[in-house]
Amino acid sequence: MTDPAPAPAAGQPAAGAVTVPADIPADEVPFDPSLPWRKSPSVALRPEPFGALVYHFGNRKLSFLKSKPLVAVVTALEAHPDVPSTLVACAVPEAQHPAYVTALATLARSQMIQRRTEESA
């Protein structure tokens, strides 16, 4: 039997933990599609024939979702454990998954979508 790893010192992350330095703005945190995401509560979607207008009331950014399937994905993020399962549930063809992940990463950088936590669920 092996001894358990020593506990980290106070204020130190556990071994293998991923930490983000405090001086990196939230919009520069790398997008991880394996995590749960949701549309930010500060964001409104306005349906349009081309997709939707997306407005963030906090940072006053305006974006365009240029397809209705992308609108469906952004709306469905809340109901799924990660991006890949959301894309499958929304019937996005597998060949298009990389493009959708890129679009969602852009939305995350502009704070239109955010990581979902237990507190925000």
XYZ file of C-alpha atoms in Angstrom:
121
model
C 0.000 0.000 0.000
C 1.294 3.461 -0.820
C 1.022 6.502 1.357
C -1.389 9.179 0.157
C 0.125 12.281 -1.363
C 0.850 14.978 1.194
C -1.782 17.660 1.532
C -0.892 20.934 -0.198
C 0.313 23.794 1.951
C -2.300 26.366 2.880
C -3.136 28.545 -0.106
C -1.433 26.150 -2.567
C -3.379 24.235 -5.230
C -3.527 20.447 -5.048
C -1.188 18.547 -7.345
C -2.595 18.416 -10.836
C -5.042 21.262 -10.178
C -5.414 23.878 -12.871
C -5.281 27.429 -11.635
C -5.697 30.664 -13.513
C -3.517 33.544 -12.332
C -5.589 36.330 -10.792
C -4.120 38.935 -13.141
C -5.514 37.246 -16.295
C -8.838 38.786 -17.311
C -11.786 36.365 -17.490
C -12.096 36.929 -21.230
C -8.596 35.476 -21.743
C -9.188 32.187 -19.904
C -8.877 29.320 -22.398
C -12.150 27.801 -23.587
C -12.564 24.189 -22.447
C -15.395 22.419 -24.288
C -15.303 19.536 -21.794
C -16.718 21.813 -19.072
C -20.380 22.770 -18.620
C -21.345 26.132 -20.169
C -24.414 28.344 -20.357
C -25.564 31.607 -21.860
C -24.619 34.379 -19.469
C -27.601 35.629 -17.413
C -26.609 39.154 -18.510
C -27.160 38.249 -22.156
C -30.301 38.595 -24.246
C -30.860 36.777 -27.535
C -33.125 38.425 -30.088
C -34.180 36.038 -32.857
C -33.559 37.284 -36.387
C -34.043 35.624 -39.799
C -30.263 35.008 -40.009
C -29.915 33.668 -36.441
C -29.916 36.117 -33.527
C -28.578 39.345 -32.105
C -26.776 38.782 -28.818
C -26.451 41.674 -26.377
C -24.544 41.629 -23.086
C -26.090 44.159 -20.688
C -23.009 44.187 -18.446
C -20.224 44.910 -20.918
C -22.544 46.341 -23.616
C -21.140 44.089 -26.329
C -23.301 43.236 -29.318
C -22.685 40.109 -31.371
C -24.430 38.251 -34.142
C -25.119 34.549 -34.263
C -25.215 33.951 -37.995
C -27.119 30.676 -38.003
C -30.185 29.276 -36.318
C -28.364 26.035 -35.432
C -25.763 28.065 -33.503
C -28.583 29.836 -31.647
C -29.996 26.413 -30.755
C -26.582 25.283 -29.455
C -26.099 28.403 -27.304
C -29.607 28.001 -25.893
C -29.107 24.272 -25.222
C -25.737 24.582 -23.448
C -27.468 24.856 -20.067
C -29.152 21.461 -20.451
C -26.025 19.418 -21.221
C -22.854 18.497 -19.309
C -20.415 19.766 -21.960
C -20.105 21.179 -25.454
C -19.739 17.857 -27.337
C -22.953 16.466 -25.834
C -24.738 19.736 -26.654
C -23.606 19.527 -30.273
C -24.810 15.919 -30.533
C -28.152 16.799 -28.926
C -28.591 19.667 -31.397
C -27.831 17.329 -34.341
C -24.775 19.302 -35.453
C -22.891 17.164 -37.992
C -19.618 15.882 -36.531
C -17.620 17.487 -39.342
C -18.907 20.897 -38.175
C -18.036 20.414 -34.475
C -14.650 22.210 -34.722
C -16.300 25.301 -36.245
C -18.924 25.350 -33.496
C -16.270 24.984 -30.791
C -14.417 27.939 -32.330
C -17.623 30.011 -32.357
C -18.364 29.109 -28.731
C -14.797 29.983 -27.709
C -15.301 33.415 -29.276
C -18.567 33.821 -27.360
C -16.805 32.801 -24.141
C -14.042 35.400 -24.693
C -16.691 38.090 -25.110
C -18.507 36.795 -21.986
C -21.674 35.907 -23.920
C -21.433 32.384 -22.521
C -19.852 31.404 -19.233
C -18.764 28.318 -17.385
C -21.638 26.781 -15.492
C -20.995 26.034 -11.841
C -23.177 24.400 -9.210
C -23.960 27.862 -7.850
C -25.060 29.066 -11.294
C -27.027 25.943 -12.224
